[in-house]
mmCIF file of C-alpha atoms and ligand atoms in Angstrom:
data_model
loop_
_atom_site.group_PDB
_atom_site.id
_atom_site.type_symbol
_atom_site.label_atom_id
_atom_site.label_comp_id
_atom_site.label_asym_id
_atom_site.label_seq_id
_atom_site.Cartn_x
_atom_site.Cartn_y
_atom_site.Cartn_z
ATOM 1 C CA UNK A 1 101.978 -41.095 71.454
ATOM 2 C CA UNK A 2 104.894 -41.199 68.607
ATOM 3 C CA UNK A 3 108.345 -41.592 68.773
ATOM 4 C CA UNK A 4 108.779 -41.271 65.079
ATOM 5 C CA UNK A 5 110.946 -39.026 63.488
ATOM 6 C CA UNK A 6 112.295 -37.982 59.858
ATOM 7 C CA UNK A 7 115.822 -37.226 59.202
ATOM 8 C CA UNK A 8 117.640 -36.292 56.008
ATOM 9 C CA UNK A 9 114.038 -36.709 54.135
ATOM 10 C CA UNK A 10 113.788 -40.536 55.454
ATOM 11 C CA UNK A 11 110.955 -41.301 57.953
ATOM 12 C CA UNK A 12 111.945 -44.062 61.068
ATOM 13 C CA UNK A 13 109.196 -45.159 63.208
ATOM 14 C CA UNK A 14 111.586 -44.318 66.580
ATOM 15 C CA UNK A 15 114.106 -41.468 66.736
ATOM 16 C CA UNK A 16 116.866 -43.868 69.076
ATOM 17 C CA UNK A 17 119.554 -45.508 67.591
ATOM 18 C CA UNK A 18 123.113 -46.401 68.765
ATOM 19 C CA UNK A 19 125.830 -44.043 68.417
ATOM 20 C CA UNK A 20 128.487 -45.279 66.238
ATOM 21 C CA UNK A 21 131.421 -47.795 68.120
ATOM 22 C CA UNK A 22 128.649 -49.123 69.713
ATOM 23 C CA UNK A 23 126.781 -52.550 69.370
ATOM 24 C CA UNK A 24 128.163 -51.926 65.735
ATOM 25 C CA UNK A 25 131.188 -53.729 64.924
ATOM 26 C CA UNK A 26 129.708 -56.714 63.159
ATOM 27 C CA UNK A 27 127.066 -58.492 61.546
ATOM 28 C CA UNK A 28 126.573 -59.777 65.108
ATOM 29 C CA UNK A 29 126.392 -56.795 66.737
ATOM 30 C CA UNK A 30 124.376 -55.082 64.130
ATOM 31 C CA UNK A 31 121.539 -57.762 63.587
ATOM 32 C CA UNK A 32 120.963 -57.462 67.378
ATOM 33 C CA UNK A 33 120.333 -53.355 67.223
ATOM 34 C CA UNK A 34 118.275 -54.430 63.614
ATOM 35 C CA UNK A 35 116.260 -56.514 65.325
ATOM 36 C CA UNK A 36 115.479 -54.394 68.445
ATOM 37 C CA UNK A 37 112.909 -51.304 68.952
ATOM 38 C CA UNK A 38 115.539 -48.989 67.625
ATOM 39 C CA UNK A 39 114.570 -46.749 64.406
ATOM 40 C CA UNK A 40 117.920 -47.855 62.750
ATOM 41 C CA UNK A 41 121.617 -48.426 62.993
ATOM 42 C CA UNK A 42 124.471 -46.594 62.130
ATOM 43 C CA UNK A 43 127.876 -48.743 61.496
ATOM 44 C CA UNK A 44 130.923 -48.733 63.513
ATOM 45 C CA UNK A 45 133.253 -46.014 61.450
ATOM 46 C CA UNK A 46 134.323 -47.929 58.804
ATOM 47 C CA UNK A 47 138.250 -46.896 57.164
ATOM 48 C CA UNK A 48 140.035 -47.861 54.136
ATOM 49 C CA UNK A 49 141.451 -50.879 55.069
ATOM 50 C CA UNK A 50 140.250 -52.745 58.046
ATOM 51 C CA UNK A 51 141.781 -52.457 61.304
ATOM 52 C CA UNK A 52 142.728 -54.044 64.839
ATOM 53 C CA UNK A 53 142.690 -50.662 66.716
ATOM 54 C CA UNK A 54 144.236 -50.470 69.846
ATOM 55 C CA UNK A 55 146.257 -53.207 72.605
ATOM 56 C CA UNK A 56 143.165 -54.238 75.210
ATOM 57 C CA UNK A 57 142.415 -53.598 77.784
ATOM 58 C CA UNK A 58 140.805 -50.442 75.487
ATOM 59 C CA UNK A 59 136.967 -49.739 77.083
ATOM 60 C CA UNK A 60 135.883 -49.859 80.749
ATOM 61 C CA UNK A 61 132.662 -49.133 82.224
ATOM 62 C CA UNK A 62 132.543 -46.835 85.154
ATOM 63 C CA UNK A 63 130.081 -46.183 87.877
ATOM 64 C CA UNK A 64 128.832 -42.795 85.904
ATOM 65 C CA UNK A 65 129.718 -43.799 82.559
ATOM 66 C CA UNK A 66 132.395 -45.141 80.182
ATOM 67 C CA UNK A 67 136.394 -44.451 79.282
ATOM 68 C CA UNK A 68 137.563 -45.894 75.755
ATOM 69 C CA UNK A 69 140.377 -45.955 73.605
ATOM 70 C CA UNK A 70 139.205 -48.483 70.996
ATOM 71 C CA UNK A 71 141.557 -46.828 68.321
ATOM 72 C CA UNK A 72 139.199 -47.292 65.289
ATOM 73 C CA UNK A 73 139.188 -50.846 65.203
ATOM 74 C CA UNK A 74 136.985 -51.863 62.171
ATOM 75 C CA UNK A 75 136.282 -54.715 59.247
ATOM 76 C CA UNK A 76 136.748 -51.893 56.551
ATOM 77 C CA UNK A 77 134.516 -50.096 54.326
ATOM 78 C CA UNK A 78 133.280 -53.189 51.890
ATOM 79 C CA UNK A 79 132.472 -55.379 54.891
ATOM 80 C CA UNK A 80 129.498 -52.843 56.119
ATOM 81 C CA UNK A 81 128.549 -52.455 52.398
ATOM 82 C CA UNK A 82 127.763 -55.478 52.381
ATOM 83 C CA UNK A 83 125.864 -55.521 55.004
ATOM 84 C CA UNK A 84 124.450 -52.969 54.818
ATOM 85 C CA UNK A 85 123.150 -54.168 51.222
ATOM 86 C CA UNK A 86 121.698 -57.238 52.422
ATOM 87 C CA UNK A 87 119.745 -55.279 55.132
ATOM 88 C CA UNK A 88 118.427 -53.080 52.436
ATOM 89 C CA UNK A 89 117.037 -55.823 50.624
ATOM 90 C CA UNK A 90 115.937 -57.816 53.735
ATOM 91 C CA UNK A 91 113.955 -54.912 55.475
ATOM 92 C CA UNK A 92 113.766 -52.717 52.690
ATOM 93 C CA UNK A 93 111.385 -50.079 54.417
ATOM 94 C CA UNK A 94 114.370 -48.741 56.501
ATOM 95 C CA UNK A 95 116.922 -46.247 56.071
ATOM 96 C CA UNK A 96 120.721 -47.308 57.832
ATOM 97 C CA UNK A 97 123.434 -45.258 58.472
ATOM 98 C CA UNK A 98 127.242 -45.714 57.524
ATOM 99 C CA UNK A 99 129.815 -44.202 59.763
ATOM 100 C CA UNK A 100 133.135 -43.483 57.645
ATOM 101 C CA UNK A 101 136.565 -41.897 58.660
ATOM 102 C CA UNK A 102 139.843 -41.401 56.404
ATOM 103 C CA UNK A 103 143.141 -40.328 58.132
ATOM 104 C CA UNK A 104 143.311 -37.563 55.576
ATOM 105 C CA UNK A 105 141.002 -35.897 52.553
ATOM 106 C CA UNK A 106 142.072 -38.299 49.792
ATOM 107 C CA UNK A 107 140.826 -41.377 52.139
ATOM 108 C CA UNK A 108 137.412 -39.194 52.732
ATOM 109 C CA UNK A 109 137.021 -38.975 49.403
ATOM 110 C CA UNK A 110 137.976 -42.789 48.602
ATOM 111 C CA UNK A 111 135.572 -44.027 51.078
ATOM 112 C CA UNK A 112 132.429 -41.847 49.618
ATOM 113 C CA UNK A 113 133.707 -42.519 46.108
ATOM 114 C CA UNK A 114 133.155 -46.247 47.151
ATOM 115 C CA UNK A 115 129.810 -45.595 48.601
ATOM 116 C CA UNK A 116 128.567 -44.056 45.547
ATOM 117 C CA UNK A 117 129.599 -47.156 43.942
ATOM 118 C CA UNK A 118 127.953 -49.622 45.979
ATOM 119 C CA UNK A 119 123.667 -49.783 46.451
ATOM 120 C CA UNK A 120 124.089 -48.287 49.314
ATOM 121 C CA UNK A 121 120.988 -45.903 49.243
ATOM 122 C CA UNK A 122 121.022 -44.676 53.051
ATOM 123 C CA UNK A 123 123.155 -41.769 54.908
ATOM 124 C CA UNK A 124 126.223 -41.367 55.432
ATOM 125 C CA UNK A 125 128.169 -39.889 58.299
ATOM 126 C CA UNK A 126 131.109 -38.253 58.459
ATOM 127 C CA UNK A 127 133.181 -38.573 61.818
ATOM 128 C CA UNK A 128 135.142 -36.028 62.009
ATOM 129 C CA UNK A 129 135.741 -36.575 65.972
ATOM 130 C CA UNK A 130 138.104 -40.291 66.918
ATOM 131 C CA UNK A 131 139.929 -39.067 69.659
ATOM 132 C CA UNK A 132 141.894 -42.523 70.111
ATOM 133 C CA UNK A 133 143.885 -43.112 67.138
ATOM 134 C CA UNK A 134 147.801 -41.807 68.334
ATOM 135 C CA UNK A 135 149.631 -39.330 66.359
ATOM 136 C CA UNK A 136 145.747 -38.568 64.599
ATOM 137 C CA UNK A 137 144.411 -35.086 65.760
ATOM 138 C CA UNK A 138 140.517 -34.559 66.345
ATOM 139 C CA UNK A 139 139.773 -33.102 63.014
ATOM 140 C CA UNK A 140 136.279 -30.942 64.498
ATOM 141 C CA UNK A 141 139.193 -29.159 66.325
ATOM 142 C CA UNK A 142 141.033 -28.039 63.022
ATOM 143 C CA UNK A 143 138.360 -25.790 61.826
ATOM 144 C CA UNK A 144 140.317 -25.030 58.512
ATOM 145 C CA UNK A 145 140.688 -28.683 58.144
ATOM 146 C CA UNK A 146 136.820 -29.006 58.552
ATOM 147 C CA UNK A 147 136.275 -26.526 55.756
ATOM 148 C CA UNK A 148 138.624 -28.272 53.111
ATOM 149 C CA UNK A 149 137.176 -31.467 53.689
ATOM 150 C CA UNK A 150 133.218 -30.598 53.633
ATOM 151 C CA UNK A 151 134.611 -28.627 50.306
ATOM 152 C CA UNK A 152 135.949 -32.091 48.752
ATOM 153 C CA UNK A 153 133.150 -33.869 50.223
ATOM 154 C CA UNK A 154 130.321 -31.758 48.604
ATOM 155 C CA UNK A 155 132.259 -31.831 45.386
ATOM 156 C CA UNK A 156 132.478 -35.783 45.107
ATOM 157 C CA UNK A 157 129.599 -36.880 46.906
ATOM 158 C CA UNK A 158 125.515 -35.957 46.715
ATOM 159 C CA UNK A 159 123.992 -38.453 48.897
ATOM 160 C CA UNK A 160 122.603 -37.275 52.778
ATOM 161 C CA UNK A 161 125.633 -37.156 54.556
ATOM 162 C CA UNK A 162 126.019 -35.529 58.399
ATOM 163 C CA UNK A 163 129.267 -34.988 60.409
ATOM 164 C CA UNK A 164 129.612 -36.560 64.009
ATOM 165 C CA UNK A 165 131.348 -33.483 66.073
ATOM 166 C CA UNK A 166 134.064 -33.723 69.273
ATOM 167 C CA UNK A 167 132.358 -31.735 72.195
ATOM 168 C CA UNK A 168 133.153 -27.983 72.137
ATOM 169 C CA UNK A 169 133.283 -25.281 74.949
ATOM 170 C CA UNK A 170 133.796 -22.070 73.933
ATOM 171 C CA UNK A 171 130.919 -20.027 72.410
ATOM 172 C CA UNK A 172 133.165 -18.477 69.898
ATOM 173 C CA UNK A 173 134.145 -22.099 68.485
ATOM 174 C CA UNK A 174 130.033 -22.786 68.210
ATOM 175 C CA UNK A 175 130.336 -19.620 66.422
ATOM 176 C CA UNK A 176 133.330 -20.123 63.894
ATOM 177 C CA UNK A 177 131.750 -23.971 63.598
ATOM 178 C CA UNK A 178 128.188 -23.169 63.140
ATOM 179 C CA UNK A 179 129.437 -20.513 60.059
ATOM 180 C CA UNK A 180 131.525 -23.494 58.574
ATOM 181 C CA UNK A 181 128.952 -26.130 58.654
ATOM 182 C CA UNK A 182 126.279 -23.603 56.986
ATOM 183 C CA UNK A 183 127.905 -23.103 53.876
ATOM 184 C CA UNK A 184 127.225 -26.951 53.158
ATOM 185 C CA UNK A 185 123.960 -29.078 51.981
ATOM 186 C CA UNK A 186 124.739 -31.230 55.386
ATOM 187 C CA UNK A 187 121.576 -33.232 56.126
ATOM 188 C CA UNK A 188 122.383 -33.037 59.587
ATOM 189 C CA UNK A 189 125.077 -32.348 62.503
ATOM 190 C CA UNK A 190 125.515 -35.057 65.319
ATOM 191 C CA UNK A 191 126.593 -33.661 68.846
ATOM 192 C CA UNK A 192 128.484 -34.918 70.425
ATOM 193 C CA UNK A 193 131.298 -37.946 70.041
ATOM 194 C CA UNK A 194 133.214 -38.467 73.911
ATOM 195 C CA UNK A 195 134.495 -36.188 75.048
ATOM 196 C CA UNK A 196 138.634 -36.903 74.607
ATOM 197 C CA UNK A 197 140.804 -37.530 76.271
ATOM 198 C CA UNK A 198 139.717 -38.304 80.115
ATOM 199 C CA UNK A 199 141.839 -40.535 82.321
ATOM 200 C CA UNK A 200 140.304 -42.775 84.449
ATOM 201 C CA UNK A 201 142.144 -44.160 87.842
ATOM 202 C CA UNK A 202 141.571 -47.401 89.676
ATOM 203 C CA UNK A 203 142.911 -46.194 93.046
ATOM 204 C CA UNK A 204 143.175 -50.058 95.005
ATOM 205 C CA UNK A 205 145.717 -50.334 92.304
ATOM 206 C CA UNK A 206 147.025 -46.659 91.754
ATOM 207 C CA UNK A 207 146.902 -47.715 87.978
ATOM 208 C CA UNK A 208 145.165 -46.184 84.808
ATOM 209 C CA UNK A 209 142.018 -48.939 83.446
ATOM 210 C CA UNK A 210 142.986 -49.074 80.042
ATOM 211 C CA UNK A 211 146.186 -50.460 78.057
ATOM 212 C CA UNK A 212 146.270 -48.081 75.562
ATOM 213 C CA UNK A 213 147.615 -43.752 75.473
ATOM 214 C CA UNK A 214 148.534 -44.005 78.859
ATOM 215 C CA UNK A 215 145.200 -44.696 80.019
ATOM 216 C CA UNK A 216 143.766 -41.875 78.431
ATOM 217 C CA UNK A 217 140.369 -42.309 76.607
ATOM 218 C CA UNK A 218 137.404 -40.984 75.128
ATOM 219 C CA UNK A 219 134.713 -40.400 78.256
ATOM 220 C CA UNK A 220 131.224 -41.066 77.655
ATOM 221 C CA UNK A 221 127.926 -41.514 79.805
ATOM 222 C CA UNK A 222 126.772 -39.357 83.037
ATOM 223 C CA UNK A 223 129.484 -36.761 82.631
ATOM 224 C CA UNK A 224 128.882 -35.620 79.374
ATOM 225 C CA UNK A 225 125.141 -35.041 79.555
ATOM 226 C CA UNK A 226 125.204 -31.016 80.479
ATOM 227 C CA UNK A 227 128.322 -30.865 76.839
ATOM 228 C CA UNK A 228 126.028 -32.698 74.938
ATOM 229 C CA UNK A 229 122.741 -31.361 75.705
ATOM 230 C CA UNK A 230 124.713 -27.684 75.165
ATOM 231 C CA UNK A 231 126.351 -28.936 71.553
ATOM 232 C CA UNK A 232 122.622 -29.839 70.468
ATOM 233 C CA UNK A 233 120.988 -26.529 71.419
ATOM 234 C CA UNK A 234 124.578 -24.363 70.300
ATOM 235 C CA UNK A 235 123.739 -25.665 66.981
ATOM 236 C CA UNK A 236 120.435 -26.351 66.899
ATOM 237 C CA UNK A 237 120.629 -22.108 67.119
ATOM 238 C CA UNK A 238 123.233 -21.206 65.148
ATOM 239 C CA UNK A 239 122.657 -23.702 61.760
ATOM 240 C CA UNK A 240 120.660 -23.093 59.085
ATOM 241 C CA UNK A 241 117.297 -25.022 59.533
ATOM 242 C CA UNK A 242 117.610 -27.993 57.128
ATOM 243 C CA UNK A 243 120.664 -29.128 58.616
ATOM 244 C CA UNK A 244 118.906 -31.085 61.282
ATOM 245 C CA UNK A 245 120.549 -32.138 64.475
ATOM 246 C CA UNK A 246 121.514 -35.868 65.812
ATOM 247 C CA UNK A 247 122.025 -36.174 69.820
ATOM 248 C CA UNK A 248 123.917 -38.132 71.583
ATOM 249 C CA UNK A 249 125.951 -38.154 74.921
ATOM 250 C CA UNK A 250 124.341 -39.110 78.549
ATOM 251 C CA UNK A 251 121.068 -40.462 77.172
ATOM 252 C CA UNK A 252 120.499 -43.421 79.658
ATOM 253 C CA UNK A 253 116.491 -42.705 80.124
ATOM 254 C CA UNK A 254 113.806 -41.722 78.349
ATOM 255 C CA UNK A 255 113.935 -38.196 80.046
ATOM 256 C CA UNK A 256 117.498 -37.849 78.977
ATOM 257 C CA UNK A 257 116.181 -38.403 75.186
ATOM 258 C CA UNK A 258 113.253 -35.758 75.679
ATOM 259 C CA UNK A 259 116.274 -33.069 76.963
ATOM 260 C CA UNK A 260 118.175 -33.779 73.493
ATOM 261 C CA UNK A 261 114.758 -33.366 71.753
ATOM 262 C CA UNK A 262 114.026 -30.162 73.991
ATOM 263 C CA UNK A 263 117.397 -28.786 72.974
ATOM 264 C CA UNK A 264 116.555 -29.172 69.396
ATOM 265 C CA UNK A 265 117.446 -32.772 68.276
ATOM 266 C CA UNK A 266 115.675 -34.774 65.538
ATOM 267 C CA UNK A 267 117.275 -38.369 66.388
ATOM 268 C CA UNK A 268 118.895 -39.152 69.717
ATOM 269 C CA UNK A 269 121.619 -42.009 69.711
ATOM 270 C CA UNK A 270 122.732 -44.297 72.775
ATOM 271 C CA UNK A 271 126.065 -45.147 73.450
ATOM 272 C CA UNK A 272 127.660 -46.364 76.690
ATOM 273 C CA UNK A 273 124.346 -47.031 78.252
ATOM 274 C CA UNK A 274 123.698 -49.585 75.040
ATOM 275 C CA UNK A 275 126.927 -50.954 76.102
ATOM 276 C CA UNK A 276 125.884 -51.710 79.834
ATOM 277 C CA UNK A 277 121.877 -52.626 78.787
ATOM 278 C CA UNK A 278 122.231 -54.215 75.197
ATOM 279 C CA UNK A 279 119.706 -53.520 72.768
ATOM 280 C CA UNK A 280 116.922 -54.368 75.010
ATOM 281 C CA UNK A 281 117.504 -50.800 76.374
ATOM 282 C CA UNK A 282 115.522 -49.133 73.335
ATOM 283 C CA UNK A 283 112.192 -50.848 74.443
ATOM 284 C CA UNK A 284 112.683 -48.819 78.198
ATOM 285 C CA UNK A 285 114.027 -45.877 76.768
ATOM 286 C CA UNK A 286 110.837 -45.812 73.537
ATOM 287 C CA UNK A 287 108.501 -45.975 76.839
ATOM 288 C CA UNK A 288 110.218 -43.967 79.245
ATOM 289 C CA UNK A 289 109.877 -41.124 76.763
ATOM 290 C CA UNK A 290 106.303 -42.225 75.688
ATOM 291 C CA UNK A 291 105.846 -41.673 79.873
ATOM 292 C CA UNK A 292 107.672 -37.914 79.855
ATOM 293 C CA UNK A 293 105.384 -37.058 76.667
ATOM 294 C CA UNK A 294 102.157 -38.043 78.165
ATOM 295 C CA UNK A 295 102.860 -36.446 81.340
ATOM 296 C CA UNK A 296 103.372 -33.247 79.554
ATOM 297 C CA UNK A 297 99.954 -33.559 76.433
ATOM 298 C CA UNK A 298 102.514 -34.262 74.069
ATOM 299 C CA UNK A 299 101.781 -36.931 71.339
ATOM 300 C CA UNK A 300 104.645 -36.293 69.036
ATOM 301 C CA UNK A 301 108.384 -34.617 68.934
ATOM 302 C CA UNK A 302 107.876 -31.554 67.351
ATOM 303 C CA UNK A 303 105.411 -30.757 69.730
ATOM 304 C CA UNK A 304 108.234 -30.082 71.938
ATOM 305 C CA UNK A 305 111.267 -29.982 69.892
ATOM 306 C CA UNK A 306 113.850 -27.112 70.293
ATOM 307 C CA UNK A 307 111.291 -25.156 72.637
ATOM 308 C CA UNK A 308 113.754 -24.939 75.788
ATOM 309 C CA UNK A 309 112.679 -21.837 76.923
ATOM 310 C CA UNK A 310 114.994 -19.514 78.644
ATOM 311 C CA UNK A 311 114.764 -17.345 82.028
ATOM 312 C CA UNK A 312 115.683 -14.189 80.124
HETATM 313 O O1 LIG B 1 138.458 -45.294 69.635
HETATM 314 C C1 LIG B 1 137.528 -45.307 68.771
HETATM 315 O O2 LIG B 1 137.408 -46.160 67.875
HETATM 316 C C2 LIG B 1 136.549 -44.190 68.894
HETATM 317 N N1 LIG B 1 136.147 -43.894 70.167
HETATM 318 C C3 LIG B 1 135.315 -42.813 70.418
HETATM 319 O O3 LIG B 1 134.942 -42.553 71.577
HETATM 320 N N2 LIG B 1 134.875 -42.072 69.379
HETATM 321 C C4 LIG B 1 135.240 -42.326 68.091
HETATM 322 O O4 LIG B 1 134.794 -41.595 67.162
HETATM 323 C C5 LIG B 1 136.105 -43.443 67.832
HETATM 324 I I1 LIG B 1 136.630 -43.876 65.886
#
């Protein structure tokens, strides 16, 4: 039974990964997820200059989840080049991921104009979704904002490259989206970042859990499951079929990942339940899923991929 999966053209012998922010700040964090039973790694979103992000305390666990308000903290762009590089040459037979964000076009266009000038031969992807940094809008909610930038970004840049999404909620916004997004060569759409903006109350204390916004934050974990697993299947109908889809939100077992994959996702990423496991969590989650397959006659995702069947 096979976890593998192929995404923008590149085959990975296991469709998890983490979902960008986490386990992905450093070389530290990233030769841990390297080294585990994950198919690859995507970086932490990586700006123009580096960054110290947000006062601490800025991420909390919670009983169903996570609340965080990191506020992009990141080494910069050339940092995860070059590591990035030096994974390419170590294990050459895998294909990474780098996370990038500029606070406005001509820093999107910066960033991918120093990809192209690196070795980096891997994908790229476009968050378009920090809900933490103050005074910076969620740019998947500026849908004329999305258009202008894909335009620039297709113009300077030819490499598979995907956009991480916020969480939407209205049909009609899958709608206006979904007829953005298909007028690009996007290898791929990744539903969904946290969804912003939650508050989260220690009542002993009557007092917010993180430092930063007031103690709003992005949520992740348990409550996001039902938005995510609705993102992947509101695109995974809507978008033209070579613009494959990446899920992530609420995957904390390997029946979580087979809903993702149900709804139509290619790759499945882990976020705040990496956080609370640590990389160890792939090897549970890779067999938990194995379990769901075999219990089903399954021996391979598209098998079951995008089949959710409906009651109509
Ligand atoms: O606060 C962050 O660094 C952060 N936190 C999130 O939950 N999603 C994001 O895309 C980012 I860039």
């Amino acid at each position: 039974i096979s976890t593998e999966t192929t995404l923008a053209g590149y085959h990975f012998d296991n469709c998890f990964m983490n979902a960008a922010g986490v386990y992905c700040y450093d070389a530290a964090e990233l030769n841990q997820v390297q080294a585990s039973m994950a198919g690859t790694f995507v970086t932490k979103s990586a700006t123009v200059m580096p960054r110290s992000g947000n006062p601490e305390p800025r991420y909390q666990p919670t009983r169903l989840g996570s609340i965080n308000s990191m506020g992009l903290p990141n080494e910069g762009l050339p940092y995860y080049l070059d590591y990035v590089s030096q994974q390419q040459k170590a294990v050459p037979d895998k294909t990474y991921f780098q996370s990038i964000t500029g606070f406005n076009i001509e820093e999107d266009e910066q960033l991918l104009a120093q990809i192209s000038a690196s070795d980096f031969k891997g994908v790229v992807e476009l968050n378009l979704s920090c809900p933490n940094v103050p005074g910076k809008p969620q740019t998947g909610y500026d849908f004329e904002m999305v258009e202008r930038i894909l335009t620039r970004v297709f113009t300077v840049y030819h490499g598979p490259l995907g956009v991480k999404l916020p969480p939407y909620f209205d049909i009609v916004h899958f709608d206006q989206m979904a007829a953005i997004l298909n007028q690009f060569p996007l290898a791929f759409v990744n539903s969904v970042n946290s969804i912003g903006n939650g508050l989260k109350i220690d009542v002993a204390t009557e007092r917010v859990v993180i430092k930063p916004k007031h103690g709003f934050g992005g949520i992740g974990g348990d409550y996001i499951k039902p938005t995510a697993l609705a993102n992947v299947h509101a695109f995974y109908q809507r978008l033209n079929p070579a613009i494959q889809i990446i899920g992530t939100g609420g995957i904390k077992s390997g029946q979580d990942a087979f809903e993702h994959i149900l709804c139509g996702a290619s790759m499945v990423q882990v976020g705040t339940a990496l956080q609370k496991e640590g990389p160890i969590i792939f090897e549970r989650l890779t067999r938990e899923l194995q379990t769901s397959m075999a219990q089903k006659g399954y021996t391979k995702l598209s098998d079951f991929r995008g089949k959710l069947q409906y009651l109509d």
